[in-house]
């Protein structure tokens, strides 16, 4: 047989790995045809909404629902007392704590769910909420974790034993009634000794403020209990639909096969949609009670004030070095504010997430980390927002410590990084705090970044600017922000990563249709990352069918294989690997079919792009399309009909993406307004599946980094009132604030991943925040600045200038 097209054209036709294939999901999104949870409308569907506590800490003396029940359209009002007989007034959190579904005797943060009003529509529910009378007795409020550890005020009375004893928590002994856990990594005494005897030591305390991912679509669900068949269907904004199914089964007693969880299109997750919220439980109960479907959808304030926040880490560090800048030790202590319940979405064994990657990209021989988790009167959560399980905090910490050490050494911060980077030949590299970095080439990336931005030229320009400023010729300072990050994504090896006891493997199941197209289902769920596009590309390259002929389906637990979902940038490292492995199983069977059809031995055919060819006789071949057909219509001795495969993948290690970022910023000292002149981002996520999607991920992550570094925060007053609960006060950047990002890359494949890919979804945020922050701080370095806390909003930048005497 003769080919009409070249091999290169055959490769192009597949739109496989490395192709900037356009996103297939955008056809529906750009035409308003997405199907989000709030688009689901069922016959007789009711609406539920919450009465929420206006107080951050209050005893609940009484709840009177009579007037609310009089409102036309209001059908029921649930309180903790109604849930208690079902054992559903509290629910387990992902962090081994428990959380009130509805306030049980007291409220612990402003906005906490107190009662659930179920009505015929959203308006009636809102009217009902107004008329639920709750009698509160205000209690002293604690919003500062340091104060919490000294206070006599006990926040979690449920966690105090008789005679005031403090029982152990899920992560060991607790030091105080408001203390949750102490978590340690590394070697304490050796680290302290190295630092005590070091030639140079830099110390700094920093606060990575509380913020919130604020996805455009808030959280919500629709619960529908079919009492005839005993089947519960739950649609919702779930980043981990299978885990939600298991949790719902465990807490409700409904058998798992009778529960179907569906994540429809999700309008951004960013970790906000990993955990389980009271709204889910109340909707399920309300549907069981009323026999009708019940919808619950948050409004913006509900979302910002009560669902999974991010960060709130108070970090104190000591870093030691020789006089010429070789780092010898690192010590880090964190006081972590977890709010009223410990609901961090971390793997069980890591109550502070992967904070112990805080030695960063540097070869630091000795290190010690200690994290204290603390209860306060704030909303629960803590692990969300492109954080890779606290890697955001870890990288911010080390990238600030490096800058502070550079000041102490009077050394260039780029050079300090270079002389301390882990060297290419040291990989796989075991860090002092335990992780085994799989691969990296930091020097190459750093040199490329600095060369591209003309780092030396920038420093010369900055020096001139300082002179000009001092001479009164300009009121603008120039900052050069540097950051180099190492990410850790792809949780995770089942041996050390689980959530609620569920091992963090992931899965892919492929079914090839007779005509040579296919459907693949995965245990993950896209929230905007473009999985329908990219996973089809992995398969196209693995099985030789065009990506355009492969449907990717996620998020329906009745059809998808069990998986742990999408967060921690784990989809590519784990489900992507499962996809490649399932593809290889398809290929192995296809090889036998091809050999039979070509009348040669199995080993005499080899895979080539979209076909199997007879070795040494390329004109003799069977295309994958032909093989697919044969799988269904030919009786092949010894081979079952059909062409399907499933793979559950337990990764041997995490993957360690990295990157080098540079930000050039001009700062007006009189207005405090920063202007980002240039932002360069080099990312290395190993083998790249879709360069355009990677670029989109980088743009998104950087924009969220800009937000966090330059203004966005969830701020509380002393009474525990959320001061930034609306988009009037909570900074969401628009095209106006966002600079033109320059993206770049190097490729250092993961040695253990079947296609060498590492994750990328969170990298730009992890590396971006310190880069923006370092740019602000670097602008003030020549005037004596050492460290100022984020968010660097205009007022705080102005204040820094003022404190440094630049307005005198
Ligand atoms: N990709 C690629 N080549 C690689 C690595 C990734 O082409 N070497 C592609 C992937 O195929 C996928 C995308 O990049 O289409 C992101 O992949 P990955 O890094 O594996 O991350 P996940 O798919 O697991 O997404 C989770 C990650 C997280 S944890 C947050 S938080 C975040 C992020 O994704 N939330 C997002 N990016 C987001 N982007 C959008 N639009 N919406 C969110 O909610
Ligand atoms: Cu930490 S945010 Mo993402 O893992 O969904």
JSON list of N, CA, C and O in Angstrom, two decimals, residues 129-170:
[
{"chain": "A", "resi": 129, "resn": "UNK", "atom": "N", "xyz": [-34.83, 33.48, 55.65]},
{"chain": "A", "resi": 129, "resn": "UNK", "atom": "CA", "xyz": [-33.60, 33.72, 56.43]},
{"chain": "A", "resi": 129, "resn": "UNK", "atom": "C", "xyz": [-33.76, 34.94, 57.32]},
{"chain": "A", "resi": 129, "resn": "UNK", "atom": "O", "xyz": [-33.37, 34.93, 58.50]},
{"chain": "A", "resi": 130, "resn": "UNK", "atom": "N", "xyz": [-34.38, 35.98, 56.76]},
{"chain": "A", "resi": 130, "resn": "UNK", "atom": "CA", "xyz": [-34.56, 37.22, 57.51]},
{"chain": "A", "resi": 130, "resn": "UNK", "atom": "C", "xyz": [-35.35, 36.99, 58.79]},
{"chain": "A", "resi": 130, "resn": "UNK", "atom": "O", "xyz": [-35.19, 37.71, 59.76]},
{"chain": "A", "resi": 131, "resn": "UNK", "atom": "N", "xyz": [-36.26, 36.02, 58.75]},
{"chain": "A", "resi": 131, "resn": "UNK", "atom": "CA", "xyz": [-37.19, 35.85, 59.87]},
{"chain": "A", "resi": 131, "resn": "UNK", "atom": "C", "xyz": [-36.80, 34.75, 60.86]},
{"chain": "A", "resi": 131, "resn": "UNK", "atom": "O", "xyz": [-37.51, 34.51, 61.83]},
{"chain": "A", "resi": 132, "resn": "UNK", "atom": "N", "xyz": [-35.69, 34.08, 60.60]},
{"chain": "A", "resi": 132, "resn": "UNK", "atom": "CA", "xyz": [-35.22, 33.13, 61.62]},
{"chain": "A", "resi": 132, "resn": "UNK", "atom": "C", "xyz": [-34.60, 33.95, 62.75]},
{"chain": "A", "resi": 132, "resn": "UNK", "atom": "O", "xyz": [-33.70, 34.75, 62.51]},
{"chain": "A", "resi": 133, "resn": "UNK", "atom": "N", "xyz": [-35.15, 33.78, 63.94]},
{"chain": "A", "resi": 133, "resn": "UNK", "atom": "CA", "xyz": [-34.64, 34.58, 65.07]},
{"chain": "A", "resi": 133, "resn": "UNK", "atom": "C", "xyz": [-33.63, 33.77, 65.88]},
{"chain": "A", "resi": 133, "resn": "UNK", "atom": "O", "xyz": [-33.99, 32.77, 66.49]},
{"chain": "A", "resi": 134, "resn": "UNK", "atom": "N", "xyz": [-32.42, 34.25, 65.87]},
{"chain": "A", "resi": 134, "resn": "UNK", "atom": "CA", "xyz": [-31.37, 33.56, 66.61]},
{"chain": "A", "resi": 134, "resn": "UNK", "atom": "C", "xyz": [-30.95, 34.46, 67.76]},
{"chain": "A", "resi": 134, "resn": "UNK", "atom": "O", "xyz": [-30.67, 35.64, 67.57]},
{"chain": "A", "resi": 135, "resn": "UNK", "atom": "N", "xyz": [-30.94, 33.88, 68.95]},
{"chain": "A", "resi": 135, "resn": "UNK", "atom": "CA", "xyz": [-30.50, 34.64, 70.12]},
{"chain": "A", "resi": 135, "resn": "UNK", "atom": "C", "xyz": [-29.02, 34.31, 70.37]},
{"chain": "A", "resi": 135, "resn": "UNK", "atom": "O", "xyz": [-28.69, 33.16, 70.67]},
{"chain": "A", "resi": 136, "resn": "UNK", "atom": "N", "xyz": [-28.18, 35.31, 70.19]},
{"chain": "A", "resi": 136, "resn": "UNK", "atom": "CA", "xyz": [-26.73, 35.09, 70.38]},
{"chain": "A", "resi": 136, "resn": "UNK", "atom": "C", "xyz": [-26.26, 35.73, 71.68]},
{"chain": "A", "resi": 136, "resn": "UNK", "atom": "O", "xyz": [-26.81, 36.76, 72.09]},
{"chain": "A", "resi": 137, "resn": "UNK", "atom": "N", "xyz": [-25.24, 35.13, 72.26]},
{"chain": "A", "resi": 137, "resn": "UNK", "atom": "CA", "xyz": [-24.55, 35.81, 73.36]},
{"chain": "A", "resi": 137, "resn": "UNK", "atom": "C", "xyz": [-23.09, 35.95, 72.90]},
{"chain": "A", "resi": 137, "resn": "UNK", "atom": "O", "xyz": [-22.41, 34.95, 72.68]},
{"chain": "A", "resi": 138, "resn": "UNK", "atom": "N", "xyz": [-22.67, 37.17, 72.75]},
{"chain": "A", "resi": 138, "resn": "UNK", "atom": "CA", "xyz": [-21.33, 37.39, 72.20]},
{"chain": "A", "resi": 138, "resn": "UNK", "atom": "C", "xyz": [-20.26, 36.88, 73.15]},
{"chain": "A", "resi": 138, "resn": "UNK", "atom": "O", "xyz": [-20.36, 37.04, 74.37]},
{"chain": "A", "resi": 139, "resn": "UNK", "atom": "N", "xyz": [-19.22, 36.29, 72.58]},
{"chain": "A", "resi": 139, "resn": "UNK", "atom": "CA", "xyz": [-18.08, 35.80, 73.35]},
{"chain": "A", "resi": 139, "resn": "UNK", "atom": "C", "xyz": [-16.83, 36.55, 72.87]},
{"chain": "A", "resi": 139, "resn": "UNK", "atom": "O", "xyz": [-16.83, 37.13, 71.78]},
{"chain": "A", "resi": 140, "resn": "UNK", "atom": "N", "xyz": [-15.79, 36.55, 73.68]},
{"chain": "A", "resi": 140, "resn": "UNK", "atom": "CA", "xyz": [-14.56, 37.26, 73.26]},
{"chain": "A", "resi": 140, "resn": "UNK", "atom": "C", "xyz": [-14.01, 36.67, 71.96]},
{"chain": "A", "resi": 140, "resn": "UNK", "atom": "O", "xyz": [-14.01, 35.45, 71.80]},
{"chain": "A", "resi": 141, "resn": "UNK", "atom": "N", "xyz": [-13.57, 37.53, 71.08]},
{"chain": "A", "resi": 141, "resn": "UNK", "atom": "CA", "xyz": [-13.13, 37.11, 69.75]},
{"chain": "A", "resi": 141, "resn": "UNK", "atom": "C", "xyz": [-11.60, 37.09, 69.68]},
{"chain": "A", "resi": 141, "resn": "UNK", "atom": "O", "xyz": [-10.93, 38.00, 70.16]},
{"chain": "A", "resi": 142, "resn": "UNK", "atom": "N", "xyz": [-11.06, 36.04, 69.06]},
{"chain": "A", "resi": 142, "resn": "UNK", "atom": "CA", "xyz": [-9.60, 35.97, 68.87]},
{"chain": "A", "resi": 142, "resn": "UNK", "atom": "C", "xyz": [-9.32, 35.83, 67.37]},
{"chain": "A", "resi": 142, "resn": "UNK", "atom": "O", "xyz": [-9.71, 34.83, 66.75]},
{"chain": "A", "resi": 143, "resn": "UNK", "atom": "N", "xyz": [-8.66, 36.82, 66.81]},
{"chain": "A", "resi": 143, "resn": "UNK", "atom": "CA", "xyz": [-8.30, 36.73, 65.39]},
{"chain": "A", "resi": 143, "resn": "UNK", "atom": "C", "xyz": [-6.79, 36.62, 65.20]},
{"chain": "A", "resi": 143, "resn": "UNK", "atom": "O", "xyz": [-6.31, 36.52, 64.08]},
{"chain": "A", "resi": 144, "resn": "UNK", "atom": "N", "xyz": [-6.06, 36.66, 66.31]},
{"chain": "A", "resi": 144, "resn": "UNK", "atom": "CA", "xyz": [-4.59, 36.60, 66.22]},
{"chain": "A", "resi": 144, "resn": "UNK", "atom": "C", "xyz": [-4.12, 35.27, 66.80]},
{"chain": "A", "resi": 144, "resn": "UNK", "atom": "O", "xyz": [-4.38, 34.96, 67.97]},
{"chain": "A", "resi": 145, "resn": "UNK", "atom": "N", "xyz": [-3.47, 34.44, 65.99]},
{"chain": "A", "resi": 145, "resn": "UNK", "atom": "CA", "xyz": [-3.09, 33.10, 66.48]},
{"chain": "A", "resi": 145, "resn": "UNK", "atom": "C", "xyz": [-2.11, 33.15, 67.65]},
{"chain": "A", "resi": 145, "resn": "UNK", "atom": "O", "xyz": [-2.10, 32.23, 68.48]},
{"chain": "A", "resi": 146, "resn": "UNK", "atom": "N", "xyz": [-1.28, 34.18, 67.72]},
{"chain": "A", "resi": 146, "resn": "UNK", "atom": "CA", "xyz": [-0.33, 34.26, 68.84]},
{"chain": "A", "resi": 146, "resn": "UNK", "atom": "C", "xyz": [-1.10, 34.52, 70.14]},
{"chain": "A", "resi": 146, "resn": "UNK", "atom": "O", "xyz": [-0.80, 33.95, 71.18]},
{"chain": "A", "resi": 147, "resn": "UNK", "atom": "N", "xyz": [-2.11, 35.36, 70.03]},
{"chain": "A", "resi": 147, "resn": "UNK", "atom": "CA", "xyz": [-2.96, 35.62, 71.19]},
{"chain": "A", "resi": 147, "resn": "UNK", "atom": "C", "xyz": [-3.75, 34.36, 71.55]},
{"chain": "A", "resi": 147, "resn": "UNK", "atom": "O", "xyz": [-3.92, 34.05, 72.73]},
{"chain": "A", "resi": 148, "resn": "UNK", "atom": "N", "xyz": [-4.20, 33.64, 70.52]},
{"chain": "A", "resi": 148, "resn": "UNK", "atom": "CA", "xyz": [-4.98, 32.43, 70.78]},
{"chain": "A", "resi": 148, "resn": "UNK", "atom": "C", "xyz": [-4.21, 31.45, 71.65]},
{"chain": "A", "resi": 148, "resn": "UNK", "atom": "O", "xyz": [-4.79, 30.79, 72.52]},
{"chain": "A", "resi": 149, "resn": "UNK", "atom": "N", "xyz": [-2.89, 31.38, 71.43]},
{"chain": "A", "resi": 149, "resn": "UNK", "atom": "CA", "xyz": [-2.08, 30.41, 72.18]},
{"chain": "A", "resi": 149, "resn": "UNK", "atom": "C", "xyz": [-1.83, 30.84, 73.62]},
{"chain": "A", "resi": 149, "resn": "UNK", "atom": "O", "xyz": [-1.30, 30.08, 74.42]},
{"chain": "A", "resi": 150, "resn": "UNK", "atom": "N", "xyz": [-2.17, 32.11, 73.92]},
{"chain": "A", "resi": 150, "resn": "UNK", "atom": "CA", "xyz": [-1.98, 32.59, 75.30]},
{"chain": "A", "resi": 150, "resn": "UNK", "atom": "C", "xyz": [-3.31, 32.74, 76.03]},
{"chain": "A", "resi": 150, "resn": "UNK", "atom": "O", "xyz": [-3.34, 32.84, 77.26]},
{"chain": "A", "resi": 151, "resn": "UNK", "atom": "N", "xyz": [-4.40, 32.77, 75.26]},
{"chain": "A", "resi": 151, "resn": "UNK", "atom": "CA", "xyz": [-5.69, 33.16, 75.82]},
{"chain": "A", "resi": 151, "resn": "UNK", "atom": "C", "xyz": [-6.32, 32.10, 76.72]},
{"chain": "A", "resi": 151, "resn": "UNK", "atom": "O", "xyz": [-6.10, 30.90, 76.56]},
{"chain": "A", "resi": 152, "resn": "UNK", "atom": "N", "xyz": [-7.13, 32.57, 77.66]},
{"chain": "A", "resi": 152, "resn": "UNK", "atom": "CA", "xyz": [-7.94, 31.67, 78.48]},
{"chain": "A", "resi": 152, "resn": "UNK", "atom": "C", "xyz": [-9.24, 31.31, 77.75]},
{"chain": "A", "resi": 152, "resn": "UNK", "atom": "O", "xyz": [-9.98, 30.44, 78.19]},
{"chain": "A", "resi": 153, "resn": "UNK", "atom": "N", "xyz": [-9.52, 32.04, 76.69]},
{"chain": "A", "resi": 153, "resn": "UNK", "atom": "CA", "xyz": [-10.76, 31.80, 75.95]},
{"chain": "A", "resi": 153, "resn": "UNK", "atom": "C", "xyz": [-10.58, 30.52, 75.13]},
{"chain": "A", "resi": 153, "resn": "UNK", "atom": "O", "xyz": [-9.66, 30.41, 74.33]},
{"chain": "A", "resi": 154, "resn": "UNK", "atom": "N", "xyz": [-11.44, 29.56, 75.37]},
{"chain": "A", "resi": 154, "resn": "UNK", "atom": "CA", "xyz": [-11.34, 28.30, 74.65]},
{"chain": "A", "resi": 154, "resn": "UNK", "atom": "C", "xyz": [-12.29, 28.34, 73.45]},
{"chain": "A", "resi": 154, "resn": "UNK", "atom": "O", "xyz": [-13.50, 28.50, 73.61]},
{"chain": "A", "resi": 155, "resn": "UNK", "atom": "N", "xyz": [-11.74, 28.22, 72.27]},
{"chain": "A", "resi": 155, "resn": "UNK", "atom": "CA", "xyz": [-12.60, 28.30, 71.08]},
{"chain": "A", "resi": 155, "resn": "UNK", "atom": "C", "xyz": [-13.32, 26.98, 70.87]},
{"chain": "A", "resi": 155, "resn": "UNK", "atom": "O", "xyz": [-14.53, 26.93, 70.76]},
{"chain": "A", "resi": 156, "resn": "UNK", "atom": "N", "xyz": [-12.57, 25.90, 70.86]},
{"chain": "A", "resi": 156, "resn": "UNK", "atom": "CA", "xyz": [-13.18, 24.60, 70.58]},
{"chain": "A", "resi": 156, "resn": "UNK", "atom": "C", "xyz": [-13.46, 23.87, 71.89]},
{"chain": "A", "resi": 156, "resn": "UNK", "atom": "O", "xyz": [-12.67, 23.01, 72.31]},
{"chain": "A", "resi": 157, "resn": "UNK", "atom": "N", "xyz": [-14.57, 24.19, 72.50]},
{"chain": "A", "resi": 157, "resn": "UNK", "atom": "CA", "xyz": [-14.92, 23.54, 73.77]},
{"chain": "A", "resi": 157, "resn": "UNK", "atom": "C", "xyz": [-15.13, 22.05, 73.59]},
{"chain": "A", "resi": 157, "resn": "UNK", "atom": "O", "xyz": [-14.97, 21.27, 74.52]},
{"chain": "A", "resi": 158, "resn": "UNK", "atom": "N", "xyz": [-15.49, 21.65, 72.36]},
{"chain": "A", "resi": 158, "resn": "UNK", "atom": "CA", "xyz": [-15.70, 20.23, 72.09]},
{"chain": "A", "resi": 158, "resn": "UNK", "atom": "C", "xyz": [-14.40, 19.43, 72.16]},
{"chain": "A", "resi": 158, "resn": "UNK", "atom": "O", "xyz": [-14.43, 18.21, 72.23]},
{"chain": "A", "resi": 159, "resn": "UNK", "atom": "N", "xyz": [-13.27, 20.14, 72.12]},
{"chain": "A", "resi": 159, "resn": "UNK", "atom": "CA", "xyz": [-11.98, 19.43, 72.11]},
{"chain": "A", "resi": 159, "resn": "UNK", "atom": "C", "xyz": [-11.26, 19.51, 73.45]},
{"chain": "A", "resi": 159, "resn": "UNK", "atom": "O", "xyz": [-10.06, 19.28, 73.51]},
{"chain": "A", "resi": 160, "resn": "UNK", "atom": "N", "xyz": [-11.99, 19.88, 74.48]},
{"chain": "A", "resi": 160, "resn": "UNK", "atom": "CA", "xyz": [-11.38, 19.90, 75.81]},
{"chain": "A", "resi": 160, "resn": "UNK", "atom": "C", "xyz": [-11.95, 18.73, 76.60]},
{"chain": "A", "resi": 160, "resn": "UNK", "atom": "O", "xyz": [-13.16, 18.51, 76.60]},
{"chain": "A", "resi": 161, "resn": "UNK", "atom": "N", "xyz": [-11.06, 18.00, 77.23]},
{"chain": "A", "resi": 161, "resn": "UNK", "atom": "CA", "xyz": [-11.51, 16.84, 78.00]},
{"chain": "A", "resi": 161, "resn": "UNK", "atom": "C", "xyz": [-12.08, 17.27, 79.34]},
{"chain": "A", "resi": 161, "resn": "UNK", "atom": "O", "xyz": [-12.10, 18.45, 79.68]},
{"chain": "A", "resi": 162, "resn": "UNK", "atom": "N", "xyz": [-12.52, 16.29, 80.11]},
{"chain": "A", "resi": 162, "resn": "UNK", "atom": "CA", "xyz": [-12.98, 16.60, 81.46]},
{"chain": "A", "resi": 162, "resn": "UNK", "atom": "C", "xyz": [-11.81, 17.16, 82.25]},
{"chain": "A", "resi": 162, "resn": "UNK", "atom": "O", "xyz": [-10.67, 16.92, 81.91]},
{"chain": "A", "resi": 163, "resn": "UNK", "atom": "N", "xyz": [-12.08, 17.89, 83.28]},
{"chain": "A", "resi": 163, "resn": "UNK", "atom": "CA", "xyz": [-11.10, 18.60, 84.12]},
{"chain": "A", "resi": 163, "resn": "UNK", "atom": "C", "xyz": [-10.10, 19.41, 83.28]},
{"chain": "A", "resi": 163, "resn": "UNK", "atom": "O", "xyz": [-8.95, 19.62, 83.68]},
{"chain": "A", "resi": 164, "resn": "UNK", "atom": "N", "xyz": [-10.54, 19.86, 82.13]},
{"chain": "A", "resi": 164, "resn": "UNK", "atom": "CA", "xyz": [-9.72, 20.79, 81.35]},
{"chain": "A", "resi": 164, "resn": "UNK", "atom": "C", "xyz": [-8.55, 20.17, 80.62]},
{"chain": "A", "resi": 164, "resn": "UNK", "atom": "O", "xyz": [-7.72, 20.88, 80.02]},
{"chain": "A", "resi": 165, "resn": "UNK", "atom": "N", "xyz": [-8.44, 18.85, 80.62]},
{"chain": "A", "resi": 165, "resn": "UNK", "atom": "CA", "xyz": [-7.32, 18.21, 79.92]},
{"chain": "A", "resi": 165, "resn": "UNK", "atom": "C", "xyz": [-7.42, 18.49, 78.41]},
{"chain": "A", "resi": 165, "resn": "UNK", "atom": "O", "xyz": [-8.50, 18.75, 77.89]},
{"chain": "A", "resi": 166, "resn": "UNK", "atom": "N", "xyz": [-6.27, 18.43, 77.75]},
{"chain": "A", "resi": 166, "resn": "UNK", "atom": "CA", "xyz": [-6.26, 18.70, 76.32]},
{"chain": "A", "resi": 166, "resn": "UNK", "atom": "C", "xyz": [-5.93, 17.40, 75.60]},
{"chain": "A", "resi": 166, "resn": "UNK", "atom": "O", "xyz": [-4.77, 17.00, 75.49]},
{"chain": "A", "resi": 167, "resn": "UNK", "atom": "N", "xyz": [-6.95, 16.71, 75.10]},
{"chain": "A", "resi": 167, "resn": "UNK", "atom": "CA", "xyz": [-6.67, 15.45, 74.40]},
{"chain": "A", "resi": 167, "resn": "UNK", "atom": "C", "xyz": [-5.84, 15.68, 73.14]},
{"chain": "A", "resi": 167, "resn": "UNK", "atom": "O", "xyz": [-5.91, 16.76, 72.55]},
{"chain": "A", "resi": 168, "resn": "UNK", "atom": "N", "xyz": [-5.11, 14.67, 72.72]},
{"chain": "A", "resi": 168, "resn": "UNK", "atom": "CA", "xyz": [-4.35, 14.76, 71.47]},
{"chain": "A", "resi": 168, "resn": "UNK", "atom": "C", "xyz": [-5.28, 15.05, 70.30]},
{"chain": "A", "resi": 168, "resn": "UNK", "atom": "O", "xyz": [-6.44, 14.64, 70.31]},
{"chain": "A", "resi": 169, "resn": "UNK", "atom": "N", "xyz": [-4.74, 15.69, 69.29]},
{"chain": "A", "resi": 169, "resn": "UNK", "atom": "CA", "xyz": [-5.50, 15.90, 68.06]},
{"chain": "A", "resi": 169, "resn": "UNK", "atom": "C", "xyz": [-5.13, 14.84, 67.04]},
{"chain": "A", "resi": 169, "resn": "UNK", "atom": "O", "xyz": [-4.40, 13.89, 67.34]},
{"chain": "A", "resi": 170, "resn": "UNK", "atom": "N", "xyz": [-5.61, 15.01, 65.83]},
{"chain": "A", "resi": 170, "resn": "UNK", "atom": "CA", "xyz": [-5.35, 14.04, 64.77]},
{"chain": "A", "resi": 170, "resn": "UNK", "atom": "C", "xyz": [-3.86, 13.96, 64.43]},
{"chain": "A", "resi": 170, "resn": "UNK", "atom": "O", "xyz": [-3.39, 12.98, 63.86]}
]
